[in-house]
PDB file of C-alpha atoms in Angstrom:
ATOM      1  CA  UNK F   1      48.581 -56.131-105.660  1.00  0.00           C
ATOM      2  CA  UNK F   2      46.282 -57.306-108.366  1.00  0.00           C
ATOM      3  CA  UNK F   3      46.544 -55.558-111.855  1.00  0.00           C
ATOM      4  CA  UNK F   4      42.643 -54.509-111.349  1.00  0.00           C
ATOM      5  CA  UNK F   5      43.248 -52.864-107.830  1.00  0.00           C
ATOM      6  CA  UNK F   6      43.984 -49.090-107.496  1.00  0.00           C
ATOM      7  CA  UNK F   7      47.778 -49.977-105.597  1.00  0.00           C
ATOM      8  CA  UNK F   8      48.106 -47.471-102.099  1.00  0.00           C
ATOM      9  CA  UNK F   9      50.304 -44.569-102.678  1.00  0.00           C
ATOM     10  CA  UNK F  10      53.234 -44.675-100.315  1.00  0.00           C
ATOM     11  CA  UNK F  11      56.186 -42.685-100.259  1.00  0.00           C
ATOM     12  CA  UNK F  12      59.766 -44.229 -99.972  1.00  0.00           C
ATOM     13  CA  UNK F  13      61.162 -43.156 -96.579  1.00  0.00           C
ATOM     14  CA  UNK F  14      58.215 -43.149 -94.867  1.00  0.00           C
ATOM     15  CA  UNK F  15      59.554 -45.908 -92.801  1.00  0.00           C
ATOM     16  CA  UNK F  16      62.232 -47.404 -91.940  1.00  0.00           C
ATOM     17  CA  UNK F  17      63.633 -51.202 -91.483  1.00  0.00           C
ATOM     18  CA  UNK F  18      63.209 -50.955 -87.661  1.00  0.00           C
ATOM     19  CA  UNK F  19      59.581 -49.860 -88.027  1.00  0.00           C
ATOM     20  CA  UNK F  20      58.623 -53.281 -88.860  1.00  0.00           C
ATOM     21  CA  UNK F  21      60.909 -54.655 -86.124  1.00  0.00           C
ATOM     22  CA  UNK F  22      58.911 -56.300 -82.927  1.00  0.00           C
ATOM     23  CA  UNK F  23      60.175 -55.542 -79.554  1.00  0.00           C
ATOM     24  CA  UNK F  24      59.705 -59.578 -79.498  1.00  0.00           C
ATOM     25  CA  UNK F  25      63.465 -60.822 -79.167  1.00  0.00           C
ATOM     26  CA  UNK F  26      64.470 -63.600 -81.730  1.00  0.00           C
ATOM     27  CA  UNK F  27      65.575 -67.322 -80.046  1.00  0.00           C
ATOM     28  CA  UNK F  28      67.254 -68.660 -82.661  1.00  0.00           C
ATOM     29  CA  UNK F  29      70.235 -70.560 -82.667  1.00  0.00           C
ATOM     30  CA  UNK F  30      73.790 -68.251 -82.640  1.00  0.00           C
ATOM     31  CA  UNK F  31      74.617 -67.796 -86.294  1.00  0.00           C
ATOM     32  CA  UNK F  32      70.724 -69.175 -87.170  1.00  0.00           C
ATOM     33  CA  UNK F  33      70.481 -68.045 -91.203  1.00  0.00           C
ATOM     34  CA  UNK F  34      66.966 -66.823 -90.115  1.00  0.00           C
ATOM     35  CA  UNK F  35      68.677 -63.644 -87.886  1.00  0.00           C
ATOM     36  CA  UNK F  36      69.818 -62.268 -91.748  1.00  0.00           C
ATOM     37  CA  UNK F  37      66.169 -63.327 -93.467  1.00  0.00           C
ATOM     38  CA  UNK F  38      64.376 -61.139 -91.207  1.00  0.00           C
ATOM     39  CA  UNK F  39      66.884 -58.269 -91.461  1.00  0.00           C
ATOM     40  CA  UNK F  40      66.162 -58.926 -95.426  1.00  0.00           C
ATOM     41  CA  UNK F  41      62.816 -58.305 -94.882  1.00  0.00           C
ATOM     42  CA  UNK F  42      63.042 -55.388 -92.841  1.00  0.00           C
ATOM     43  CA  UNK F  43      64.582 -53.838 -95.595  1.00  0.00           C
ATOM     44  CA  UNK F  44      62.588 -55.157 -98.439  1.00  0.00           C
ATOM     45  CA  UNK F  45      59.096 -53.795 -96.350  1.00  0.00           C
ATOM     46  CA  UNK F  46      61.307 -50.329 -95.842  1.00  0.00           C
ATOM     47  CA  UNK F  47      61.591 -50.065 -99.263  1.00  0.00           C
ATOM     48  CA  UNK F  48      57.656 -50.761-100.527  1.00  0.00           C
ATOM     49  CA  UNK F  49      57.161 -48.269 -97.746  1.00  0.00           C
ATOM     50  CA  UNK F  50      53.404 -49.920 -96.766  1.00  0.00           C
ATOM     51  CA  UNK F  51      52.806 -49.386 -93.339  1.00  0.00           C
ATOM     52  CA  UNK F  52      52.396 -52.068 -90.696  1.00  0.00           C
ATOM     53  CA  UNK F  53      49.184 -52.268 -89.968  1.00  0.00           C
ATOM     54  CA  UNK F  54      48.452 -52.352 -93.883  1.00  0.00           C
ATOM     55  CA  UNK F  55      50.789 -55.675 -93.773  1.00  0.00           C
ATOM     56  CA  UNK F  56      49.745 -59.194 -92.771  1.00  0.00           C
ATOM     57  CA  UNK F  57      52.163 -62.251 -91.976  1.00  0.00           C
ATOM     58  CA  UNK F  58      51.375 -65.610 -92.237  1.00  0.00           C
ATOM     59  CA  UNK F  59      53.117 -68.576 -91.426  1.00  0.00           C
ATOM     60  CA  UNK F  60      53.180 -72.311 -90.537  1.00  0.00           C
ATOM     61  CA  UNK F  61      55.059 -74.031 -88.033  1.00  0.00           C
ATOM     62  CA  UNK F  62      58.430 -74.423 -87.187  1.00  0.00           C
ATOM     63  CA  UNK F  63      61.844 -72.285 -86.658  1.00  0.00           C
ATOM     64  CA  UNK F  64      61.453 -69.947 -89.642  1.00  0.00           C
ATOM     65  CA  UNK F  65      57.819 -69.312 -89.219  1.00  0.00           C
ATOM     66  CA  UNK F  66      58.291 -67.424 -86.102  1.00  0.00           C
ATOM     67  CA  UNK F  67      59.219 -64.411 -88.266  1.00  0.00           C
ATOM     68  CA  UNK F  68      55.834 -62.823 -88.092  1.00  0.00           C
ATOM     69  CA  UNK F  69      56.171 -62.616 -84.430  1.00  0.00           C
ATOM     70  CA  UNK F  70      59.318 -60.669 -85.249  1.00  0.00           C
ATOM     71  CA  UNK F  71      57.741 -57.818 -86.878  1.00  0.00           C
ATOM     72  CA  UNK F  72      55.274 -55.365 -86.192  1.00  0.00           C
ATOM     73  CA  UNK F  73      52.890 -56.468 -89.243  1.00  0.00           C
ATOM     74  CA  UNK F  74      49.727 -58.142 -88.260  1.00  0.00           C
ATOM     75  CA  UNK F  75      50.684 -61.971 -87.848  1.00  0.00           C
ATOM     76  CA  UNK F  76      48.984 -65.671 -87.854  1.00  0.00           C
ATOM     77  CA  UNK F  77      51.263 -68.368 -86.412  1.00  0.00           C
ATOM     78  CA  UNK F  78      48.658 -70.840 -88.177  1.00  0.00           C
ATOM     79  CA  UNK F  79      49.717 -75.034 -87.517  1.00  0.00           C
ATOM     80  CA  UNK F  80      51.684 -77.080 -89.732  1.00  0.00           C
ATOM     81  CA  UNK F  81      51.998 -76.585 -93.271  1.00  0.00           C
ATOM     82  CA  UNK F  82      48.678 -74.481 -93.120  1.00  0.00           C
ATOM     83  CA  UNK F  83      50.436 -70.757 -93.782  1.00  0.00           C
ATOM     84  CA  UNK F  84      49.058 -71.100 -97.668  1.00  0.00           C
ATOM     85  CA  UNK F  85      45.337 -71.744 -97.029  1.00  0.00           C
ATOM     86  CA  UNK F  86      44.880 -69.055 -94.200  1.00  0.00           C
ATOM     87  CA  UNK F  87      46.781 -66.319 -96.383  1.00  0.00           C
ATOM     88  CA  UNK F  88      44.759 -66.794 -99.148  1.00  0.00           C
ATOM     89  CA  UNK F  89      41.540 -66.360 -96.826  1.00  0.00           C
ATOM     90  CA  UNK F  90      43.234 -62.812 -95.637  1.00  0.00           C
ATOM     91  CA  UNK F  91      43.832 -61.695 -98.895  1.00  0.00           C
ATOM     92  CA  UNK F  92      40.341 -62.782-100.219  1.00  0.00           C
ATOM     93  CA  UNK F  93      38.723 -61.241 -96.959  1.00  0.00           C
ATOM     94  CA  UNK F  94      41.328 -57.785 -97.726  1.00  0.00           C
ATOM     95  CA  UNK F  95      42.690 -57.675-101.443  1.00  0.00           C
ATOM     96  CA  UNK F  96      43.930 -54.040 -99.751  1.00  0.00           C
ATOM     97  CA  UNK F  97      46.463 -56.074 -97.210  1.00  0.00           C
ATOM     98  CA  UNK F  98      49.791 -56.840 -98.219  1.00  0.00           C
ATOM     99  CA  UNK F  99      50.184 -60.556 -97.597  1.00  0.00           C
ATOM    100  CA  UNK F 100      52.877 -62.327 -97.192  1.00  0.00           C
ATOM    101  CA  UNK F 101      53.753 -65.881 -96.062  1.00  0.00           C
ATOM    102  CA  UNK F 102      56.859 -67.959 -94.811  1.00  0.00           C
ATOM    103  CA  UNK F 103      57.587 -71.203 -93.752  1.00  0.00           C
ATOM    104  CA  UNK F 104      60.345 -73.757 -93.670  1.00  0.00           C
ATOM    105  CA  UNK F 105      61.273 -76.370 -96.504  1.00  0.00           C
ATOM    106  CA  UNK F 106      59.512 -78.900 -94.400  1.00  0.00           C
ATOM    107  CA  UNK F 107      56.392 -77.057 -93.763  1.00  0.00           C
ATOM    108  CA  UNK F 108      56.172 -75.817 -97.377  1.00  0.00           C
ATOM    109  CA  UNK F 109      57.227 -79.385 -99.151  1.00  0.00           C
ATOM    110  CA  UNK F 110      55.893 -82.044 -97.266  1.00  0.00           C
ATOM    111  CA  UNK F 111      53.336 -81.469 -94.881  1.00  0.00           C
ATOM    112  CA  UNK F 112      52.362 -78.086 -96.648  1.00  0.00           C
ATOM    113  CA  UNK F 113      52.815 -79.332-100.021  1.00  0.00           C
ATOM    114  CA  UNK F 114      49.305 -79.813-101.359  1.00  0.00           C
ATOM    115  CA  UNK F 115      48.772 -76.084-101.042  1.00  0.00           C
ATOM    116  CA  UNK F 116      51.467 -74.361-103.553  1.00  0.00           C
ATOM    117  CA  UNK F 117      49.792 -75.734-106.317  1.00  0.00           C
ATOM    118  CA  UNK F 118      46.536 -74.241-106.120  1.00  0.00           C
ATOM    119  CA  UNK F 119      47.765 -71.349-104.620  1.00  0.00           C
ATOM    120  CA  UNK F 120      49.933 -70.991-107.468  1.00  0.00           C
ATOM    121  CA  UNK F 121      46.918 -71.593-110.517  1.00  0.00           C
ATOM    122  CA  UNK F 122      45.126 -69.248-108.790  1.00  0.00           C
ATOM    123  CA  UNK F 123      47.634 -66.674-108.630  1.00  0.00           C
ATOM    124  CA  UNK F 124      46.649 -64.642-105.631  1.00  0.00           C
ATOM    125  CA  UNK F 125      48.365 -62.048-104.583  1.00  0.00           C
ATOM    126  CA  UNK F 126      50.898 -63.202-102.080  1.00  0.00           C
ATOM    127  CA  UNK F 127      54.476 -63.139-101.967  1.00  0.00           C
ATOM    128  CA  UNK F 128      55.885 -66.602-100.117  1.00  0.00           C
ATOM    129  CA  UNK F 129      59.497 -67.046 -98.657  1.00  0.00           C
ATOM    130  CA  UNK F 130      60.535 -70.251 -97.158  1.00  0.00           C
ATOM    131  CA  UNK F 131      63.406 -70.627 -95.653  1.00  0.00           C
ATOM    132  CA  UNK F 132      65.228 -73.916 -96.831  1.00  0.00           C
ATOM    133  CA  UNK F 133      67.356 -75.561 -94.568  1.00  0.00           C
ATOM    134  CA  UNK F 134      67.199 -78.937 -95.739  1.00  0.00           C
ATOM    135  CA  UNK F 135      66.466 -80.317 -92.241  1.00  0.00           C
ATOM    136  CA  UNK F 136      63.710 -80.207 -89.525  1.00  0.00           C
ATOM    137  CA  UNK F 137      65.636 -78.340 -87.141  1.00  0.00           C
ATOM    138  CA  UNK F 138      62.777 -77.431 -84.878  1.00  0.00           C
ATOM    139  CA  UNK F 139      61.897 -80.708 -83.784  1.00  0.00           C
ATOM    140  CA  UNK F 140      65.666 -82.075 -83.507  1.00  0.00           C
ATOM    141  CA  UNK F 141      67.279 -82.795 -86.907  1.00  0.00           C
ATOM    142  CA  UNK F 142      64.668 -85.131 -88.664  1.00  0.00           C
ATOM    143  CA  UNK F 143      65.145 -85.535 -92.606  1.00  0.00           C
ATOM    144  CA  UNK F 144      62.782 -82.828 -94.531  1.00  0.00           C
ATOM    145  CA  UNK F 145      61.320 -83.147 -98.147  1.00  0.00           C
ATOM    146  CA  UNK F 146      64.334 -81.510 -99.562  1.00  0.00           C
ATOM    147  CA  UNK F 147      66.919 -83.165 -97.624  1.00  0.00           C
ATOM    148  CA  UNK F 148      69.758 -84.410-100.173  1.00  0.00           C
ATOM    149  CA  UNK F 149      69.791 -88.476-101.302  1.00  0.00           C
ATOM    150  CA  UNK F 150      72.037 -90.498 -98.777  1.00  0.00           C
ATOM    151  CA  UNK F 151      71.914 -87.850 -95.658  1.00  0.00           C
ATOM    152  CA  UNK F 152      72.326 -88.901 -92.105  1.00  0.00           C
ATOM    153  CA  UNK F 153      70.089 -88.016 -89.447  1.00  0.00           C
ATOM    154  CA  UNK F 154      68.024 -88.978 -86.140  1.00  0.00           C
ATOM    155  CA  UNK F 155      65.568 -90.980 -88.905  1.00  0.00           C
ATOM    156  CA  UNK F 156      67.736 -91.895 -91.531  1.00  0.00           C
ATOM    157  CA  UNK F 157      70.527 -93.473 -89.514  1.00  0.00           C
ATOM    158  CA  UNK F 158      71.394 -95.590 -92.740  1.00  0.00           C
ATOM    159  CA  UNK F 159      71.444 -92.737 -94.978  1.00  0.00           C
ATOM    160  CA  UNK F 160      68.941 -90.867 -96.929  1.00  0.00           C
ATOM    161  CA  UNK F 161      67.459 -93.623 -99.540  1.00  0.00           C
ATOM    162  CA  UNK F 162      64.461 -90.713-101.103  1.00  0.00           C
ATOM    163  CA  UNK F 163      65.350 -88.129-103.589  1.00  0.00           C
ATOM    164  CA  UNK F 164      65.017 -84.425-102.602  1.00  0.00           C
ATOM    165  CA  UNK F 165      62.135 -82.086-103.750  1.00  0.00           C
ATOM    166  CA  UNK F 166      63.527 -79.405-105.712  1.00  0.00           C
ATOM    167  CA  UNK F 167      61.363 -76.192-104.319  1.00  0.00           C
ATOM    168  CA  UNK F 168      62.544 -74.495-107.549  1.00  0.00           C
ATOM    169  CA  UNK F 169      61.373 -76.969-110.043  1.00  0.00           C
ATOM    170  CA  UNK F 170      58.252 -77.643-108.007  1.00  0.00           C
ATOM    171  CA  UNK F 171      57.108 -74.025-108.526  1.00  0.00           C
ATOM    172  CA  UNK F 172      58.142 -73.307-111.808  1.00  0.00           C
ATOM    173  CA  UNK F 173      56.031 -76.137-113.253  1.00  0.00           C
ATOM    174  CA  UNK F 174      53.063 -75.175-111.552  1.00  0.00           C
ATOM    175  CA  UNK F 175      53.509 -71.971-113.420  1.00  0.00           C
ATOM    176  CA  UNK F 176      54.413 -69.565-110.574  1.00  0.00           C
ATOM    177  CA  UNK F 177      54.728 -66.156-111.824  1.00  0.00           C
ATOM    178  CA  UNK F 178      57.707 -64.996-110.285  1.00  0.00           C
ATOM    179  CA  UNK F 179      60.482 -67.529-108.826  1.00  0.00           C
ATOM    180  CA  UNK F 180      63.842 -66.347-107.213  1.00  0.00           C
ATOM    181  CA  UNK F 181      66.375 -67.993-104.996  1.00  0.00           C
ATOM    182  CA  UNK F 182      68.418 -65.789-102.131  1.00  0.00           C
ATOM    183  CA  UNK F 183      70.737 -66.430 -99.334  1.00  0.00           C
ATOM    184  CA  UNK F 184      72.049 -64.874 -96.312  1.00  0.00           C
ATOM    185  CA  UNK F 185      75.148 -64.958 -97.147  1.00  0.00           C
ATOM    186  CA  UNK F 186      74.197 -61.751 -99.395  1.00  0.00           C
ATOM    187  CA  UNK F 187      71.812 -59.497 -97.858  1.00  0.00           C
ATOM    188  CA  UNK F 188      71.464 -56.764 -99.808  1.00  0.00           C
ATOM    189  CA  UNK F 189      70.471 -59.145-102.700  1.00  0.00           C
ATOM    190  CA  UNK F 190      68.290 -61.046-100.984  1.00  0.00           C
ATOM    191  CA  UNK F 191      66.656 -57.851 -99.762  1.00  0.00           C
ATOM    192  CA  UNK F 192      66.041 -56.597-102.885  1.00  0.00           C
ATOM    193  CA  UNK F 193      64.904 -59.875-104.205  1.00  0.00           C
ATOM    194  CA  UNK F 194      62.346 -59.751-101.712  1.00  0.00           C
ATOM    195  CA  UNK F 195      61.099 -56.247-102.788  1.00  0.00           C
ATOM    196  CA  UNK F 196      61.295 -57.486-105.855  1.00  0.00           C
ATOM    197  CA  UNK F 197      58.964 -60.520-105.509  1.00  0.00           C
ATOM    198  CA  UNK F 198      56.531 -58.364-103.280  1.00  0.00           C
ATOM    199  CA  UNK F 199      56.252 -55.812-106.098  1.00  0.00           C
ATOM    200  CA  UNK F 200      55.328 -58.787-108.926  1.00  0.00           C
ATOM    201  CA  UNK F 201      51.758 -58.731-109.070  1.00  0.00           C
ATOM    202  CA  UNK F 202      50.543 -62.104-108.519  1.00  0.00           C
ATOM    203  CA  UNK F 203      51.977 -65.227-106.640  1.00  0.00           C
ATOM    204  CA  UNK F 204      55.672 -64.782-105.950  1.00  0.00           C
ATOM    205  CA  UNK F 205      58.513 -67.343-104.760  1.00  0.00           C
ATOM    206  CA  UNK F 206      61.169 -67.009-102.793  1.00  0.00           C
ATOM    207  CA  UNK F 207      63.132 -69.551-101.826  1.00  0.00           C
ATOM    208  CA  UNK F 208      65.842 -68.580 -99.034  1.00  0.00           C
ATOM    209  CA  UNK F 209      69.055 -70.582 -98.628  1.00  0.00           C
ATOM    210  CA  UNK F 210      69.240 -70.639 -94.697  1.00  0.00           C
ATOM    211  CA  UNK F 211      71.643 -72.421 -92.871  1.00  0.00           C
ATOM    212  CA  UNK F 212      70.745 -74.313 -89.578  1.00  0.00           C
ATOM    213  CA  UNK F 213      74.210 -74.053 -87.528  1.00  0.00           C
ATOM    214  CA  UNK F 214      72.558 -76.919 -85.537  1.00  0.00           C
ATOM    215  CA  UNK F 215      71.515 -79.420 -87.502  1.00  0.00           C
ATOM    216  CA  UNK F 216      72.854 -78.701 -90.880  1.00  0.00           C
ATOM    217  CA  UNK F 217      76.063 -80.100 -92.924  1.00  0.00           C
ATOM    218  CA  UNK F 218      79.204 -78.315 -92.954  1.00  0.00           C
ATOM    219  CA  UNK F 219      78.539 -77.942 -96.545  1.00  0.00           C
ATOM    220  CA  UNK F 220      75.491 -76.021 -95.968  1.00  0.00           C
ATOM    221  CA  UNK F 221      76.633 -73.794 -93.528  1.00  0.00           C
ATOM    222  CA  UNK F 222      77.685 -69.807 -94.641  1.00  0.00           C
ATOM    223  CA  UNK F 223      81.270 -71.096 -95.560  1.00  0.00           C
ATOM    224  CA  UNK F 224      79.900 -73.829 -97.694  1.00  0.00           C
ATOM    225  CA  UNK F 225      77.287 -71.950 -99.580  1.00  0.00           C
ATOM    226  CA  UNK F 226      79.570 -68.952-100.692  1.00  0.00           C
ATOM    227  CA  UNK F 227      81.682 -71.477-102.334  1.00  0.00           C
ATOM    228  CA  UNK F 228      78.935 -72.550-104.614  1.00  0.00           C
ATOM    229  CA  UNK F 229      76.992 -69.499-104.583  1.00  0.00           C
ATOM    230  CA  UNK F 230      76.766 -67.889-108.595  1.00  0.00           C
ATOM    231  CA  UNK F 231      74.489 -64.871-109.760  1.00  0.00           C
ATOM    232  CA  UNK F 232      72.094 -65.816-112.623  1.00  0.00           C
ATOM    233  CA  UNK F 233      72.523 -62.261-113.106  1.00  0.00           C
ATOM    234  CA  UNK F 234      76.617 -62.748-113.875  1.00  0.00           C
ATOM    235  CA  UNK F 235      75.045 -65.917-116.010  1.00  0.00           C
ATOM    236  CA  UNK F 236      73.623 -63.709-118.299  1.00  0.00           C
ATOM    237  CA  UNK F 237      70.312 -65.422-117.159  1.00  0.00           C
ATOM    238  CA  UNK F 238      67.230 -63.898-119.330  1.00  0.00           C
ATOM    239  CA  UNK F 239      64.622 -64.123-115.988  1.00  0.00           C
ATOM    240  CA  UNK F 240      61.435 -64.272-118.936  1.00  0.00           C
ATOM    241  CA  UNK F 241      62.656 -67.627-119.931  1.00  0.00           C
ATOM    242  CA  UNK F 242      60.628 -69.782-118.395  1.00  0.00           C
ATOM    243  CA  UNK F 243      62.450 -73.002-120.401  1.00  0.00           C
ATOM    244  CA  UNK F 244      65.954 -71.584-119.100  1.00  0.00           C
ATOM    245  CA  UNK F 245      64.734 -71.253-115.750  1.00  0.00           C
ATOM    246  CA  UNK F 246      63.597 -74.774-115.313  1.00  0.00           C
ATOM    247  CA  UNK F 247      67.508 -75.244-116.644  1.00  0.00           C
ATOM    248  CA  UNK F 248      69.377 -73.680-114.017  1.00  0.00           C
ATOM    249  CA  UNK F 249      66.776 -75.202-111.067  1.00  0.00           C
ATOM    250  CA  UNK F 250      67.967 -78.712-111.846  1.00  0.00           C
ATOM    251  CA  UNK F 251      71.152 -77.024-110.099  1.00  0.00           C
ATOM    252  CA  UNK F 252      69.595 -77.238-107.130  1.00  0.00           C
ATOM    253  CA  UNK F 253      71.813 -79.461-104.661  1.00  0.00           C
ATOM    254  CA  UNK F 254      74.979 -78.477-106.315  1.00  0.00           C
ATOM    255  CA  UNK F 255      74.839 -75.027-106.907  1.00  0.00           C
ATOM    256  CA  UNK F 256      73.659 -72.094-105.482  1.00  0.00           C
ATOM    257  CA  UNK F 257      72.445 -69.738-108.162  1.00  0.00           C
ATOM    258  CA  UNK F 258      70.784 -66.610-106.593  1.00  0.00           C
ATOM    259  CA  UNK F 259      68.660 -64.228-108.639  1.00  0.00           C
ATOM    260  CA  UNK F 260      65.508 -64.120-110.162  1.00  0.00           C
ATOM    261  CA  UNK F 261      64.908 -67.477-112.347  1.00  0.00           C
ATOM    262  CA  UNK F 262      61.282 -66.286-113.852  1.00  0.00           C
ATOM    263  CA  UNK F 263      59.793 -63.096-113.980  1.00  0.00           C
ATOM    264  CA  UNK F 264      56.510 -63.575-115.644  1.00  0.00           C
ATOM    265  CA  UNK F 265      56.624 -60.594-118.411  1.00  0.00           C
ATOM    266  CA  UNK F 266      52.946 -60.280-118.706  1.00  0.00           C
ATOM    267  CA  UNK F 267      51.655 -61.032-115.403  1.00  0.00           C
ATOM    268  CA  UNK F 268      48.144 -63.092-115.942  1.00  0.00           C
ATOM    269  CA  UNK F 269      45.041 -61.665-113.750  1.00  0.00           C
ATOM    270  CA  UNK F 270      45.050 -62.507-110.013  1.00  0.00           C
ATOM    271  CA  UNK F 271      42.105 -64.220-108.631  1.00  0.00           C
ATOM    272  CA  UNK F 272      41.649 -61.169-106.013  1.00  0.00           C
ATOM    273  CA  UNK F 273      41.365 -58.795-108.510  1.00  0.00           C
ATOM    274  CA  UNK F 274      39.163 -61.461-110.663  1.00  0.00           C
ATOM    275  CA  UNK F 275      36.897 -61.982-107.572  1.00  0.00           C
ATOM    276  CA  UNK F 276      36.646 -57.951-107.299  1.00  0.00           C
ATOM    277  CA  UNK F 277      35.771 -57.585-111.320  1.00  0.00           C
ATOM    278  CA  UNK F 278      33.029 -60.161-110.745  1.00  0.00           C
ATOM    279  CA  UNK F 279      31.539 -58.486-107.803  1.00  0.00           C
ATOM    280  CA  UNK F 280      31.804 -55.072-108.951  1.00  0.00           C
ATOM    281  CA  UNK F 281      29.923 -56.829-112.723  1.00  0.00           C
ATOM    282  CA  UNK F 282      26.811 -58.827-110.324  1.00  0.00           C
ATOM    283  CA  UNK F 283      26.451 -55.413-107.919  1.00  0.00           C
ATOM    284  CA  UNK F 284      25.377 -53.582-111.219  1.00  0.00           C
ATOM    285  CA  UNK F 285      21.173 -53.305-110.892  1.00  0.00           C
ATOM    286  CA  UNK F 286      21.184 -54.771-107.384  1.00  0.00           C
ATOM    287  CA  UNK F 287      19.193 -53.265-104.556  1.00  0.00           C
ATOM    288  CA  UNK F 288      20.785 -51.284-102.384  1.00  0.00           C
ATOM    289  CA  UNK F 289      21.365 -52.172 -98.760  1.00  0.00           C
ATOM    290  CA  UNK F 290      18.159 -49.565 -97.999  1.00  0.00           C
ATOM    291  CA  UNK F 291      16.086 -51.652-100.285  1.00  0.00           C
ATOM    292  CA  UNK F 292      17.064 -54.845 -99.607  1.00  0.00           C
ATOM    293  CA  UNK F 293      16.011 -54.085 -95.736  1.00  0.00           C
ATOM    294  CA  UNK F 294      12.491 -52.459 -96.793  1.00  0.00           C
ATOM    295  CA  UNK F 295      11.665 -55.564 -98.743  1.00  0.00           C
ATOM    296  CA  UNK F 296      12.812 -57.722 -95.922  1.00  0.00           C
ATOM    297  CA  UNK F 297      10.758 -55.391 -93.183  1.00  0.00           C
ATOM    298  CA  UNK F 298       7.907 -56.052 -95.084  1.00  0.00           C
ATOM    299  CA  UNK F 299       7.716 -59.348 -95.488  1.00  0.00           C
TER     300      UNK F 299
END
């Protein structure tokens, strides 16, 4: 919600996780990382206590952004790498909706990539998740923007020869507001780090460690990632440091740090709430609707 916008009063307990929970079945693969987001989210939307139809999901294309499908919010399967522009629309349309947005590494990075930026300098009011696999498992096991240097796949037979995109990096210099990292492999964090990031008032980022059991490296599969998972938290991480933040991203690829890298402590304006000050400033002395129509009937 914007810092200019009167927030909805909801009470905790209102609803529960399986309130948002479609009767759509998920068709993952077995063991998919995704089967543990959406639980994560579940709980996270439990928590804010907003009620569905007050809630709208956006997403892109591609195994992870079948999640809005999965829930009971209001969703927009939009096409590739187009979540980010059609969210923004909603919330311009509805400052009043909750809006969130998810997407895969690939969607978000590559063919999606354009869009964080001015997404992010604007600093609506949207809370983004994507769900990094480091593949393109949808479409068979392709290399995606954040696949590591000197990976093996359907199109890099040879070996990787590009660097990766660090989503973490990427954000953070844009000047994203609030940045975190989760993973399945702890969902009552990443649950609460998705609260957390829906609560921030602005843009939020969260990027979600998720495993494809199909296309994925051993090393990137549960087993792998607890081994080089870390807390920033147990870091004694200070998540207002924007400078230490950028730090621990560059870990990206080798480490797993989960937490909250950058909590913006003074939150800048959002452009919904902006866009509402500047209407609410031009509607002062205008016509009303009543007179507008008289003048118009006469003419």
């Amino acid at each position: 919600m914007s810092a200019t916008m009167t927030p909805n009063v909801n009470t905790p307990g209102d609803f529960q996780a399986k309130d948002y929970k479609s009767d759509l079945k998920p068709i993952w693969c077995p063991g998919c990382g995704d089967y543990s987001v959406v639980q994560g989210i579940y709980r996270a939307l439990a928590a804010i206590g907003r009620p569905p139809h007050e809630i709208a999901f956006i997403s892109g294309i591609g195994c992870s952004s079948r999640i809005p499908g999965y829930t009971t919010a209001y969703g927009f399967n939009t096409v590739h790498g187009r979540a980010l522009p059609i969210a923004q629309g909603i919330k311009l349309a509805n400052p009043d909706l909750l809006v969130l947005a998810a997407g895969g590494d690939g969607d978000g990075f590559s063919i999606g990539g354009g869009h964080i930026a001015h997404l992010i300098r604007r600093n609506i009011d949207i809370t983004y998740i994507v769900m990094d696999n480091q593949i393109y498992g949808l479409t068979k096991g392709q290399l995606s923007p954040t696949s590591q240097k000197g990976r093996t796949t359907c199109t890099s037979p040879h070996g990787s020869l590009e660097n990766p995109v660090n989503p973490l990096l990427y954000v953070l210099a844009y000047g994203a507001g609030f940045v975190a990292q989760a993973s399945p492999t702890d969902l009552v964090g990443m649950a609460a780090i998705i609260e957390e990031a829906i609560r921030y008032p602005g843009f939020a980022f969260v990027n979600i460690q998720s495993p494809c059991v199909t296309y994925g490296e051993e090393a990137q599969q549960i087993k792998g990632l607890k081994a080089i998972s870390e807390t920033l938290e147990s870091l004694g991480h200070d998540p207002s440091d924007r400078l230490a933040a950028m730090n621990l991203a560059q870990n990206y690829g080798t480490k797993l740090n989960l937490g909250v890298f950058y909590r913006n402590p003074e939150p800048a304006p959002t452009y919904d709430g902006l866009v509402r000050e500047r209407q609410a400033q031009l509607s002062q002395g205008a016509p009303s609707k009543e007179r507008i129509l008289d003048l118009f009937i006469k003419k």
